[in-house]
Amino acid sequence: MELSEVTYDDPDDESGEAAMRTYARRACELTGMDPEFGVPALATIALRESASNHPRWRVNTNDSNAHGPVVADGHPQNCSRGATQCIPPTFAAYHQEGTATTPYDVVACMCATINYVRARYGVNRSGSNFAERVQQADPDRPPKGY
């Protein structure tokens, strides 16, 4: 999708680890990733990036991405957003057709994350190397941005 098609409405999806696992399972279904690998990887990313989609951490206004024109949610366009903290250009580029157009939608954000890590880090279709290739998805290694 085009960056101009990204919307900034927050559907106020649930937060917490159990909710992240449910959303991750749906994202795996939509992208063809094996939930055995995708669910724990995405839940780990969500925990580290947004405290499992806690309302306070759904948008990051303090990192190096926090610049650009102010958009509909009142924050600079390139702020990281959503459970897995996609910046809008990345969300748009890796958007999963048929999902919401806002990175605040957990399933849409997680689908974009899956598509991104496949392209950027060489995560395979099944996701069996997700935690190996993306340190932020590996609960046995220290956090590291992705």
Short mmCIF file of N, CA, C and O in Angstrom, two decimals:
data_model
loop_
_atom_site.label_atom_id
_atom_site.label_comp_id
_atom_site.label_asym_id
_atom_site.label_seq_id
_atom_site.Cartn_x
_atom_site.Cartn_y
_atom_site.Cartn_z
N MET A 1 0.85 -1.18 0.00
CA MET A 1 0.00 0.00 0.00
C MET A 1 0.89 1.24 0.00
O MET A 1 2.07 1.16 0.35
N GLU A 2 0.33 2.36 -0.36
CA GLU A 2 1.07 3.61 -0.35
C GLU A 2 1.07 4.21 1.06
O GLU A 2 0.12 4.03 1.82
N LEU A 3 2.13 4.94 1.39
CA LEU A 3 2.22 5.58 2.69
C LEU A 3 1.02 6.49 2.94
O LEU A 3 0.51 6.56 4.07
N SER A 4 0.52 7.14 1.91
CA SER A 4 -0.64 8.04 2.06
C SER A 4 -1.91 7.29 2.45
O SER A 4 -2.87 7.90 2.92
N GLU A 5 -1.92 5.96 2.30
CA GLU A 5 -3.10 5.16 2.65
C GLU A 5 -3.08 4.68 4.11
O GLU A 5 -4.06 4.13 4.59
N VAL A 6 -1.94 4.87 4.79
CA VAL A 6 -1.86 4.48 6.20
C VAL A 6 -2.78 5.39 7.01
O VAL A 6 -2.78 6.61 6.82
N THR A 7 -3.55 4.79 7.90
CA THR A 7 -4.42 5.55 8.79
C THR A 7 -3.85 5.44 10.21
O THR A 7 -2.98 4.61 10.49
N TYR A 8 -4.33 6.28 11.08
CA TYR A 8 -3.74 6.37 12.42
C TYR A 8 -4.77 6.22 13.53
O TYR A 8 -4.57 6.70 14.64
N ASP A 9 -5.86 5.53 13.25
CA ASP A 9 -6.86 5.26 14.27
C ASP A 9 -6.37 4.11 15.14
O ASP A 9 -5.83 3.13 14.64
N ASP A 10 -6.57 4.23 16.43
CA ASP A 10 -6.21 3.17 17.37
C ASP A 10 -7.50 2.42 17.73
O ASP A 10 -8.36 2.98 18.40
N PRO A 11 -7.63 1.16 17.30
CA PRO A 11 -8.85 0.41 17.62
C PRO A 11 -8.92 -0.04 19.07
O PRO A 11 -9.88 -0.69 19.47
N ASP A 12 -7.90 0.33 19.85
CA ASP A 12 -7.83 -0.03 21.26
C ASP A 12 -7.87 -1.55 21.45
O ASP A 12 -8.60 -2.06 22.30
N ASP A 13 -7.06 -2.24 20.64
CA ASP A 13 -6.95 -3.69 20.77
C ASP A 13 -6.47 -4.04 22.18
O ASP A 13 -5.85 -3.22 22.85
N GLU A 14 -6.72 -5.26 22.56
CA GLU A 14 -6.33 -5.72 23.89
C GLU A 14 -4.81 -5.69 24.04
O GLU A 14 -4.07 -5.70 23.07
N SER A 15 -4.37 -5.68 25.29
CA SER A 15 -2.96 -5.76 25.60
C SER A 15 -2.72 -6.98 26.47
O SER A 15 -3.66 -7.66 26.87
N GLY A 16 -1.46 -7.26 26.76
CA GLY A 16 -1.09 -8.40 27.59
C GLY A 16 -0.60 -9.57 26.76
O GLY A 16 -0.91 -9.68 25.57
N GLU A 17 0.14 -10.45 27.41
CA GLU A 17 0.77 -11.55 26.69
C GLU A 17 -0.24 -12.50 26.06
O GLU A 17 -0.07 -12.93 24.91
N ALA A 18 -1.30 -12.84 26.76
CA ALA A 18 -2.30 -13.76 26.20
C ALA A 18 -2.93 -13.17 24.94
O ALA A 18 -3.10 -13.87 23.93
N ALA A 19 -3.25 -11.89 24.98
CA ALA A 19 -3.83 -11.24 23.80
C ALA A 19 -2.84 -11.22 22.65
O ALA A 19 -3.20 -11.47 21.49
N MET A 20 -1.56 -10.96 22.95
CA MET A 20 -0.54 -10.93 21.89
C MET A 20 -0.42 -12.29 21.22
O MET A 20 -0.28 -12.38 20.01
N ARG A 21 -0.52 -13.35 21.99
CA ARG A 21 -0.44 -14.69 21.43
C ARG A 21 -1.63 -14.97 20.52
O ARG A 21 -1.48 -15.58 19.46
N THR A 22 -2.81 -14.51 20.91
CA THR A 22 -4.00 -14.69 20.08
C THR A 22 -3.86 -13.91 18.77
O THR A 22 -4.12 -14.44 17.69
N TYR A 23 -3.45 -12.65 18.86
CA TYR A 23 -3.26 -11.84 17.66
C TYR A 23 -2.15 -12.43 16.78
O TYR A 23 -2.27 -12.45 15.55
N ALA A 24 -1.08 -12.91 17.39
CA ALA A 24 0.03 -13.48 16.64
C ALA A 24 -0.41 -14.73 15.88
O ALA A 24 0.00 -14.94 14.73
N ARG A 25 -1.25 -15.54 16.48
CA ARG A 25 -1.75 -16.74 15.80
C ARG A 25 -2.52 -16.34 14.54
O ARG A 25 -2.34 -16.94 13.48
N ARG A 26 -3.32 -15.31 14.64
CA ARG A 26 -4.09 -14.83 13.47
C ARG A 26 -3.13 -14.28 12.41
O ARG A 26 -3.30 -14.55 11.21
N ALA A 27 -2.12 -13.54 12.81
CA ALA A 27 -1.14 -13.01 11.85
C ALA A 27 -0.41 -14.15 11.15
O ALA A 27 -0.16 -14.09 9.94
N CYS A 28 -0.11 -15.20 11.88
CA CYS A 28 0.55 -16.36 11.27
C CYS A 28 -0.37 -17.02 10.24
O CYS A 28 0.07 -17.40 9.15
N GLU A 29 -1.65 -17.14 10.57
CA GLU A 29 -2.61 -17.71 9.62
C GLU A 29 -2.64 -16.90 8.33
O GLU A 29 -2.64 -17.47 7.23
N LEU A 30 -2.68 -15.60 8.46
CA LEU A 30 -2.80 -14.72 7.29
C LEU A 30 -1.54 -14.69 6.42
O LEU A 30 -1.62 -14.43 5.22
N THR A 31 -0.40 -14.92 7.02
CA THR A 31 0.88 -14.85 6.28
C THR A 31 1.47 -16.22 5.95
O THR A 31 2.52 -16.29 5.31
N GLY A 32 0.86 -17.28 6.43
CA GLY A 32 1.36 -18.62 6.16
C GLY A 32 2.54 -19.02 7.01
O GLY A 32 3.27 -19.96 6.66
N MET A 33 2.75 -18.36 8.14
CA MET A 33 3.85 -18.73 9.03
C MET A 33 3.34 -19.77 10.03
O MET A 33 2.21 -19.69 10.50
N ASP A 34 4.19 -20.71 10.36
CA ASP A 34 3.85 -21.74 11.34
C ASP A 34 3.74 -21.08 12.72
O ASP A 34 4.71 -20.49 13.21
N PRO A 35 2.57 -21.18 13.36
CA PRO A 35 2.39 -20.56 14.67
C PRO A 35 3.37 -21.08 15.72
O PRO A 35 3.67 -20.36 16.68
N GLU A 36 3.86 -22.29 15.56
CA GLU A 36 4.83 -22.83 16.53
C GLU A 36 6.04 -21.90 16.66
O GLU A 36 6.61 -21.75 17.74
N PHE A 37 6.42 -21.27 15.55
CA PHE A 37 7.58 -20.37 15.55
C PHE A 37 7.15 -18.90 15.61
O PHE A 37 7.77 -18.10 16.31
N GLY A 38 6.10 -18.56 14.88
CA GLY A 38 5.68 -17.17 14.79
C GLY A 38 5.09 -16.60 16.06
O GLY A 38 5.37 -15.47 16.44
N VAL A 39 4.27 -17.39 16.75
CA VAL A 39 3.60 -16.87 17.95
C VAL A 39 4.60 -16.48 19.04
O VAL A 39 4.56 -15.35 19.53
N PRO A 40 5.53 -17.36 19.43
CA PRO A 40 6.47 -16.92 20.48
C PRO A 40 7.37 -15.78 20.03
O PRO A 40 7.69 -14.89 20.83
N ALA A 41 7.77 -15.76 18.76
CA ALA A 41 8.63 -14.68 18.27
C ALA A 41 7.89 -13.35 18.30
O ALA A 41 8.42 -12.35 18.79
N LEU A 42 6.68 -13.32 17.79
CA LEU A 42 5.91 -12.07 17.77
C LEU A 42 5.53 -11.62 19.18
O LEU A 42 5.56 -10.42 19.48
N ALA A 43 5.19 -12.57 20.05
CA ALA A 43 4.85 -12.21 21.43
C ALA A 43 6.07 -11.60 22.14
O ALA A 43 5.93 -10.66 22.92
N THR A 44 7.25 -12.12 21.85
CA THR A 44 8.47 -11.57 22.44
C THR A 44 8.74 -10.17 21.93
O THR A 44 9.05 -9.26 22.70
N ILE A 45 8.60 -9.97 20.62
CA ILE A 45 8.78 -8.63 20.05
C ILE A 45 7.78 -7.66 20.67
O ILE A 45 8.16 -6.55 21.08
N ALA A 46 6.52 -8.05 20.75
CA ALA A 46 5.50 -7.16 21.31
C ALA A 46 5.79 -6.82 22.77
O ALA A 46 5.63 -5.67 23.19
N LEU A 47 6.26 -7.80 23.54
CA LEU A 47 6.60 -7.54 24.93
C LEU A 47 7.72 -6.51 25.01
O LEU A 47 7.65 -5.54 25.78
N ARG A 48 8.74 -6.68 24.19
CA ARG A 48 9.90 -5.80 24.24
C ARG A 48 9.66 -4.42 23.62
O ARG A 48 10.21 -3.43 24.08
N GLU A 49 8.85 -4.37 22.62
CA GLU A 49 8.64 -3.11 21.89
C GLU A 49 7.54 -2.24 22.49
O GLU A 49 7.64 -1.02 22.45
N SER A 50 6.47 -2.86 22.99
CA SER A 50 5.32 -2.05 23.44
C SER A 50 4.73 -2.55 24.76
O SER A 50 3.57 -2.23 25.05
N ALA A 51 5.49 -3.31 25.52
CA ALA A 51 4.97 -3.91 26.76
C ALA A 51 3.67 -4.65 26.45
O ALA A 51 2.66 -4.52 27.14
N SER A 52 3.70 -5.44 25.38
CA SER A 52 2.55 -6.24 24.93
C SER A 52 1.34 -5.37 24.60
O SER A 52 0.21 -5.66 24.99
N ASN A 53 1.60 -4.30 23.87
CA ASN A 53 0.56 -3.38 23.38
C ASN A 53 -0.08 -2.55 24.49
O ASN A 53 -1.23 -2.13 24.38
N HIS A 54 0.67 -2.26 25.52
CA HIS A 54 0.16 -1.40 26.59
C HIS A 54 -0.16 -0.02 25.98
O HIS A 54 0.63 0.50 25.19
N PRO A 55 -1.30 0.56 26.31
CA PRO A 55 -1.67 1.86 25.72
C PRO A 55 -0.59 2.93 25.81
O PRO A 55 -0.42 3.74 24.90
N ARG A 56 0.19 2.94 26.88
CA ARG A 56 1.25 3.94 27.06
C ARG A 56 2.38 3.78 26.05
O ARG A 56 3.08 4.73 25.74
N TRP A 57 2.57 2.58 25.52
CA TRP A 57 3.72 2.30 24.66
C TRP A 57 3.34 1.99 23.21
O TRP A 57 4.15 1.47 22.46
N ARG A 58 2.14 2.33 22.79
CA ARG A 58 1.70 2.04 21.42
C ARG A 58 2.32 2.98 20.39
O ARG A 58 2.28 2.70 19.20
N VAL A 59 2.87 4.09 20.85
CA VAL A 59 3.57 4.99 19.94
C VAL A 59 4.84 5.47 20.66
O VAL A 59 4.80 5.79 21.83
N ASN A 60 5.94 5.45 19.93
CA ASN A 60 7.22 5.87 20.50
C ASN A 60 7.57 7.24 19.92
O ASN A 60 7.91 7.35 18.75
N THR A 61 7.49 8.23 20.77
CA THR A 61 7.78 9.60 20.33
C THR A 61 9.19 10.04 20.70
O THR A 61 9.54 11.21 20.52
N ASN A 62 10.02 9.10 21.19
CA ASN A 62 11.34 9.47 21.69
C ASN A 62 12.51 8.89 20.92
O ASN A 62 13.65 9.24 21.22
N ASP A 63 12.30 7.99 20.00
CA ASP A 63 13.45 7.39 19.32
C ASP A 63 13.82 8.17 18.06
O ASP A 63 13.20 9.18 17.72
N SER A 64 14.82 7.68 17.36
CA SER A 64 15.34 8.39 16.18
C SER A 64 14.33 8.46 15.04
O SER A 64 14.48 9.28 14.13
N ASN A 65 13.29 7.63 15.08
CA ASN A 65 12.27 7.66 14.03
C ASN A 65 11.25 8.77 14.23
O ASN A 65 10.46 9.06 13.33
N ALA A 66 11.21 9.38 15.39
CA ALA A 66 10.16 10.33 15.76
C ALA A 66 10.36 11.69 15.08
O ALA A 66 10.73 12.68 15.71
N HIS A 67 10.11 11.70 13.78
CA HIS A 67 10.21 12.95 13.02
C HIS A 67 9.21 12.91 11.88
O HIS A 67 8.56 11.89 11.65
N GLY A 68 9.09 13.99 11.19
CA GLY A 68 8.16 14.09 10.07
C GLY A 68 6.95 14.92 10.45
O GLY A 68 6.80 15.35 11.59
N PRO A 69 6.08 15.12 9.46
CA PRO A 69 4.89 15.93 9.73
C PRO A 69 3.98 15.24 10.74
O PRO A 69 3.93 14.02 10.82
N VAL A 70 3.27 16.04 11.52
CA VAL A 70 2.30 15.50 12.47
C VAL A 70 1.11 14.96 11.68
O VAL A 70 0.61 15.61 10.76
N VAL A 71 0.69 13.74 12.04
CA VAL A 71 -0.42 13.08 11.33
C VAL A 71 -1.64 12.99 12.24
O VAL A 71 -1.66 13.54 13.34
N ALA A 72 -2.65 12.30 11.79
CA ALA A 72 -3.97 12.29 12.43
C ALA A 72 -3.98 11.90 13.91
O ALA A 72 -4.87 12.31 14.65
N ASP A 73 -3.00 11.10 14.36
CA ASP A 73 -2.98 10.72 15.78
C ASP A 73 -2.25 11.73 16.65
O ASP A 73 -2.08 11.54 17.85
N GLY A 74 -1.77 12.82 16.03
CA GLY A 74 -1.12 13.89 16.78
C GLY A 74 0.37 13.70 16.99
O GLY A 74 0.99 14.46 17.73
N HIS A 75 0.97 12.72 16.32
CA HIS A 75 2.40 12.43 16.47
C HIS A 75 3.12 12.53 15.13
O HIS A 75 2.49 12.40 14.08
N PRO A 76 4.44 12.72 15.15
CA PRO A 76 5.18 12.76 13.89
C PRO A 76 4.99 11.46 13.09
O PRO A 76 4.90 10.37 13.66
N GLN A 77 4.93 11.61 11.79
CA GLN A 77 4.61 10.50 10.90
C GLN A 77 5.50 9.27 11.10
O GLN A 77 5.01 8.15 11.06
N ASN A 78 6.78 9.45 11.30
CA ASN A 78 7.67 8.30 11.33
C ASN A 78 7.85 7.67 12.71
O ASN A 78 8.69 6.77 12.86
N CYS A 79 7.08 8.09 13.69
CA CYS A 79 7.13 7.42 14.99
C CYS A 79 6.79 5.94 14.83
O CYS A 79 5.92 5.58 14.04
N SER A 80 7.48 5.10 15.59
CA SER A 80 7.14 3.68 15.63
C SER A 80 5.80 3.54 16.33
O SER A 80 5.54 4.18 17.34
N ARG A 81 4.95 2.65 15.79
CA ARG A 81 3.61 2.49 16.33
C ARG A 81 3.20 1.02 16.40
O ARG A 81 3.70 0.20 15.65
N GLY A 82 2.25 0.77 17.27
CA GLY A 82 1.63 -0.55 17.35
C GLY A 82 2.39 -1.52 18.23
O GLY A 82 3.42 -1.21 18.81
N ALA A 83 1.86 -2.71 18.32
CA ALA A 83 2.39 -3.74 19.22
C ALA A 83 3.83 -4.09 18.90
O ALA A 83 4.64 -4.30 19.79
N THR A 84 4.17 -4.14 17.61
CA THR A 84 5.54 -4.51 17.22
C THR A 84 6.32 -3.31 16.71
O THR A 84 7.41 -3.47 16.16
N GLN A 85 5.77 -2.11 16.91
CA GLN A 85 6.45 -0.85 16.65
C GLN A 85 6.97 -0.70 15.21
O GLN A 85 8.16 -0.52 14.97
N CYS A 86 6.05 -0.75 14.26
CA CYS A 86 6.38 -0.48 12.86
C CYS A 86 6.33 1.03 12.62
O CYS A 86 5.43 1.71 13.10
N ILE A 87 7.27 1.53 11.84
CA ILE A 87 7.14 2.91 11.38
C ILE A 87 6.23 2.87 10.16
O ILE A 87 6.21 1.88 9.42
N PRO A 88 5.42 3.90 9.94
CA PRO A 88 4.47 3.88 8.85
C PRO A 88 5.04 3.52 7.47
O PRO A 88 4.39 2.76 6.74
N PRO A 89 6.23 4.02 7.07
CA PRO A 89 6.73 3.59 5.76
C PRO A 89 6.97 2.08 5.67
O PRO A 89 6.70 1.46 4.64
N THR A 90 7.45 1.48 6.74
CA THR A 90 7.65 0.03 6.76
C THR A 90 6.31 -0.69 6.78
O THR A 90 6.11 -1.67 6.06
N PHE A 91 5.39 -0.20 7.60
CA PHE A 91 4.05 -0.78 7.65
C PHE A 91 3.41 -0.77 6.27
O PHE A 91 2.86 -1.77 5.82
N ALA A 92 3.51 0.36 5.57
CA ALA A 92 2.92 0.47 4.24
C ALA A 92 3.60 -0.48 3.25
O ALA A 92 2.93 -1.18 2.48
N ALA A 93 4.92 -0.51 3.28
CA ALA A 93 5.66 -1.34 2.33
C ALA A 93 5.40 -2.83 2.52
O ALA A 93 5.40 -3.59 1.54
N TYR A 94 5.15 -3.26 3.74
CA TYR A 94 4.99 -4.68 4.04
C TYR A 94 3.58 -5.04 4.49
O TYR A 94 3.35 -6.13 5.03
N HIS A 95 2.64 -4.15 4.24
CA HIS A 95 1.24 -4.35 4.63
C HIS A 95 0.69 -5.65 4.03
O HIS A 95 0.95 -5.97 2.87
N GLN A 96 -0.04 -6.37 4.84
CA GLN A 96 -0.70 -7.60 4.39
C GLN A 96 -2.07 -7.23 3.86
O GLN A 96 -2.91 -6.72 4.60
N GLU A 97 -2.29 -7.49 2.58
CA GLU A 97 -3.58 -7.20 1.98
C GLU A 97 -4.70 -7.86 2.78
O GLU A 97 -4.56 -8.99 3.25
N GLY A 98 -5.77 -7.12 2.96
CA GLY A 98 -6.92 -7.63 3.68
C GLY A 98 -6.90 -7.33 5.17
O GLY A 98 -7.86 -7.64 5.87
N THR A 99 -5.82 -6.72 5.66
CA THR A 99 -5.77 -6.32 7.07
C THR A 99 -6.01 -4.82 7.18
O THR A 99 -6.03 -4.11 6.17
N ALA A 100 -6.17 -4.36 8.39
CA ALA A 100 -6.42 -2.94 8.65
C ALA A 100 -5.29 -2.07 8.11
O ALA A 100 -4.15 -2.53 7.96
N THR A 101 -5.59 -0.83 7.86
CA THR A 101 -4.60 0.11 7.31
C THR A 101 -3.91 0.93 8.39
O THR A 101 -3.17 1.86 8.07
N THR A 102 -4.14 0.60 9.64
CA THR A 102 -3.49 1.32 10.74
C THR A 102 -2.50 0.41 11.45
O THR A 102 -2.83 -0.74 11.77
N PRO A 103 -1.29 0.90 11.74
CA PRO A 103 -0.33 0.07 12.47
C PRO A 103 -0.74 -0.16 13.92
O PRO A 103 -0.16 -1.00 14.60
N TYR A 104 -1.75 0.54 14.41
CA TYR A 104 -2.25 0.31 15.76
C TYR A 104 -3.07 -0.98 15.85
O TYR A 104 -3.30 -1.50 16.94
N ASP A 105 -3.54 -1.48 14.72
CA ASP A 105 -4.25 -2.77 14.70
C ASP A 105 -3.20 -3.86 14.88
O ASP A 105 -2.29 -3.99 14.06
N VAL A 106 -3.32 -4.65 15.94
CA VAL A 106 -2.25 -5.60 16.28
C VAL A 106 -2.03 -6.62 15.18
O VAL A 106 -0.89 -6.89 14.80
N VAL A 107 -3.08 -7.20 14.64
CA VAL A 107 -2.90 -8.21 13.59
C VAL A 107 -2.24 -7.60 12.36
O VAL A 107 -1.29 -8.17 11.80
N ALA A 108 -2.68 -6.44 11.93
CA ALA A 108 -2.09 -5.79 10.76
C ALA A 108 -0.62 -5.47 11.01
O ALA A 108 0.23 -5.67 10.13
N CYS A 109 -0.30 -4.98 12.21
CA CYS A 109 1.08 -4.64 12.56
C CYS A 109 1.95 -5.90 12.58
O CYS A 109 3.07 -5.90 12.05
N MET A 110 1.43 -6.97 13.16
CA MET A 110 2.20 -8.21 13.22
C MET A 110 2.39 -8.82 11.83
O MET A 110 3.47 -9.35 11.53
N CYS A 111 1.38 -8.74 10.98
CA CYS A 111 1.54 -9.23 9.61
C CYS A 111 2.62 -8.45 8.88
O CYS A 111 3.47 -9.05 8.20
N ALA A 112 2.61 -7.13 9.02
CA ALA A 112 3.65 -6.32 8.38
C ALA A 112 5.02 -6.68 8.94
O ALA A 112 6.00 -6.75 8.18
N THR A 113 5.09 -6.96 10.22
CA THR A 113 6.36 -7.38 10.83
C THR A 113 6.84 -8.69 10.22
O THR A 113 8.03 -8.83 9.88
N ILE A 114 5.96 -9.65 10.08
CA ILE A 114 6.33 -10.93 9.46
C ILE A 114 6.86 -10.70 8.05
O ILE A 114 7.93 -11.21 7.68
N ASN A 115 6.14 -9.94 7.27
CA ASN A 115 6.57 -9.69 5.88
C ASN A 115 7.90 -8.96 5.84
O ASN A 115 8.75 -9.25 4.99
N TYR A 116 8.09 -8.03 6.76
CA TYR A 116 9.35 -7.27 6.85
C TYR A 116 10.52 -8.18 7.22
O TYR A 116 11.57 -8.14 6.56
N VAL A 117 10.38 -8.98 8.26
CA VAL A 117 11.52 -9.81 8.69
C VAL A 117 11.85 -10.88 7.66
O VAL A 117 13.00 -11.28 7.55
N ARG A 118 10.87 -11.31 6.90
CA ARG A 118 11.16 -12.24 5.81
C ARG A 118 12.04 -11.57 4.77
O ARG A 118 13.03 -12.16 4.31
N ALA A 119 11.70 -10.34 4.41
CA ALA A 119 12.46 -9.62 3.38
C ALA A 119 13.80 -9.11 3.90
O ALA A 119 14.82 -9.23 3.22
N ARG A 120 13.82 -8.55 5.09
CA ARG A 120 15.02 -7.89 5.62
C ARG A 120 16.04 -8.85 6.24
O ARG A 120 17.23 -8.68 6.10
N TYR A 121 15.54 -9.85 6.95
CA TYR A 121 16.41 -10.74 7.71
C TYR A 121 16.46 -12.17 7.18
O TYR A 121 17.13 -13.02 7.77
N GLY A 122 15.72 -12.45 6.12
CA GLY A 122 15.74 -13.80 5.56
C GLY A 122 15.03 -14.83 6.41
O GLY A 122 15.36 -16.02 6.35
N VAL A 123 14.04 -14.41 7.17
CA VAL A 123 13.24 -15.37 7.93
C VAL A 123 12.47 -16.21 6.91
O VAL A 123 11.86 -15.68 5.98
N ASN A 124 12.54 -17.52 7.08
CA ASN A 124 11.92 -18.40 6.09
C ASN A 124 10.40 -18.45 6.23
O ASN A 124 9.83 -17.91 7.17
N ARG A 125 9.76 -19.07 5.26
CA ARG A 125 8.30 -19.09 5.21
C ARG A 125 7.68 -19.65 6.49
O ARG A 125 6.71 -19.12 7.00
N SER A 126 8.26 -20.73 7.02
CA SER A 126 7.69 -21.35 8.22
C SER A 126 7.97 -20.52 9.47
O SER A 126 7.24 -20.62 10.45
N GLY A 127 9.03 -19.74 9.44
CA GLY A 127 9.43 -18.98 10.62
C GLY A 127 10.34 -19.76 11.54
O GLY A 127 10.65 -19.29 12.64
N SER A 128 10.80 -20.91 11.12
CA SER A 128 11.63 -21.75 12.00
C SER A 128 12.94 -21.08 12.38
O SER A 128 13.55 -21.46 13.38
N ASN A 129 13.37 -20.08 11.62
CA ASN A 129 14.60 -19.36 11.95
C ASN A 129 14.33 -17.93 12.42
O ASN A 129 15.23 -17.11 12.46
N PHE A 130 13.09 -17.62 12.77
CA PHE A 130 12.70 -16.27 13.18
C PHE A 130 13.54 -15.78 14.36
O PHE A 130 14.21 -14.74 14.29
N ALA A 131 13.54 -16.53 15.46
CA ALA A 131 14.28 -16.10 16.65
C ALA A 131 15.79 -16.09 16.40
O ALA A 131 16.50 -15.26 16.96
N GLU A 132 16.26 -16.97 15.54
CA GLU A 132 17.69 -17.01 15.21
C GLU A 132 18.10 -15.77 14.42
O GLU A 132 19.13 -15.16 14.67
N ARG A 133 17.27 -15.36 13.47
CA ARG A 133 17.61 -14.25 12.58
C ARG A 133 17.29 -12.88 13.16
O ARG A 133 17.88 -11.88 12.76
N VAL A 134 16.32 -12.80 14.07
CA VAL A 134 15.88 -11.52 14.63
C VAL A 134 16.06 -11.59 16.15
O VAL A 134 15.22 -12.16 16.85
N GLN A 135 17.13 -11.02 16.64
CA GLN A 135 17.43 -11.10 18.07
C GLN A 135 16.29 -10.59 18.94
O GLN A 135 16.03 -11.14 20.01
N GLN A 136 15.60 -9.56 18.51
CA GLN A 136 14.49 -8.99 19.30
C GLN A 136 13.36 -10.01 19.50
O GLN A 136 12.56 -9.88 20.41
N ALA A 137 13.31 -11.04 18.66
CA ALA A 137 12.29 -12.07 18.75
C ALA A 137 12.72 -13.27 19.59
O ALA A 137 11.94 -14.19 19.80
N ASP A 138 13.95 -13.25 20.06
CA ASP A 138 14.52 -14.39 20.79
C ASP A 138 14.54 -14.11 22.29
O ASP A 138 15.33 -13.29 22.77
N PRO A 139 13.68 -14.79 23.07
CA PRO A 139 13.63 -14.51 24.51
C PRO A 139 14.89 -14.93 25.26
O PRO A 139 15.07 -14.54 26.41
N ASP A 140 15.75 -15.70 24.60
CA ASP A 140 16.97 -16.17 25.26
C ASP A 140 18.17 -15.26 25.03
O ASP A 140 19.25 -15.52 25.55
N ARG A 141 17.98 -14.21 24.24
CA ARG A 141 19.04 -13.23 24.01
C ARG A 141 18.54 -11.87 24.46
O ARG A 141 17.34 -11.62 24.52
N PRO A 142 19.47 -10.95 24.73
CA PRO A 142 19.04 -9.62 25.18
C PRO A 142 18.28 -8.87 24.09
O PRO A 142 18.48 -9.14 22.90
N PRO A 143 17.43 -7.93 24.47
CA PRO A 143 16.71 -7.13 23.48
C PRO A 143 17.68 -6.41 22.53
O PRO A 143 18.76 -6.00 22.91
N LYS A 144 17.23 -6.28 21.29
CA LYS A 144 17.99 -5.54 20.27
C LYS A 144 17.00 -5.11 19.20
O LYS A 144 16.30 -5.94 18.63
N GLY A 145 16.95 -3.82 18.92
CA GLY A 145 16.03 -3.32 17.91
C GLY A 145 16.13 -4.07 16.60
O GLY A 145 17.15 -4.66 16.29
N TYR A 146 15.06 -4.03 15.88
CA TYR A 146 15.05 -4.74 14.59
C TYR A 146 14.57 -3.83 13.49
O TYR A 146 14.06 -2.77 13.75
#
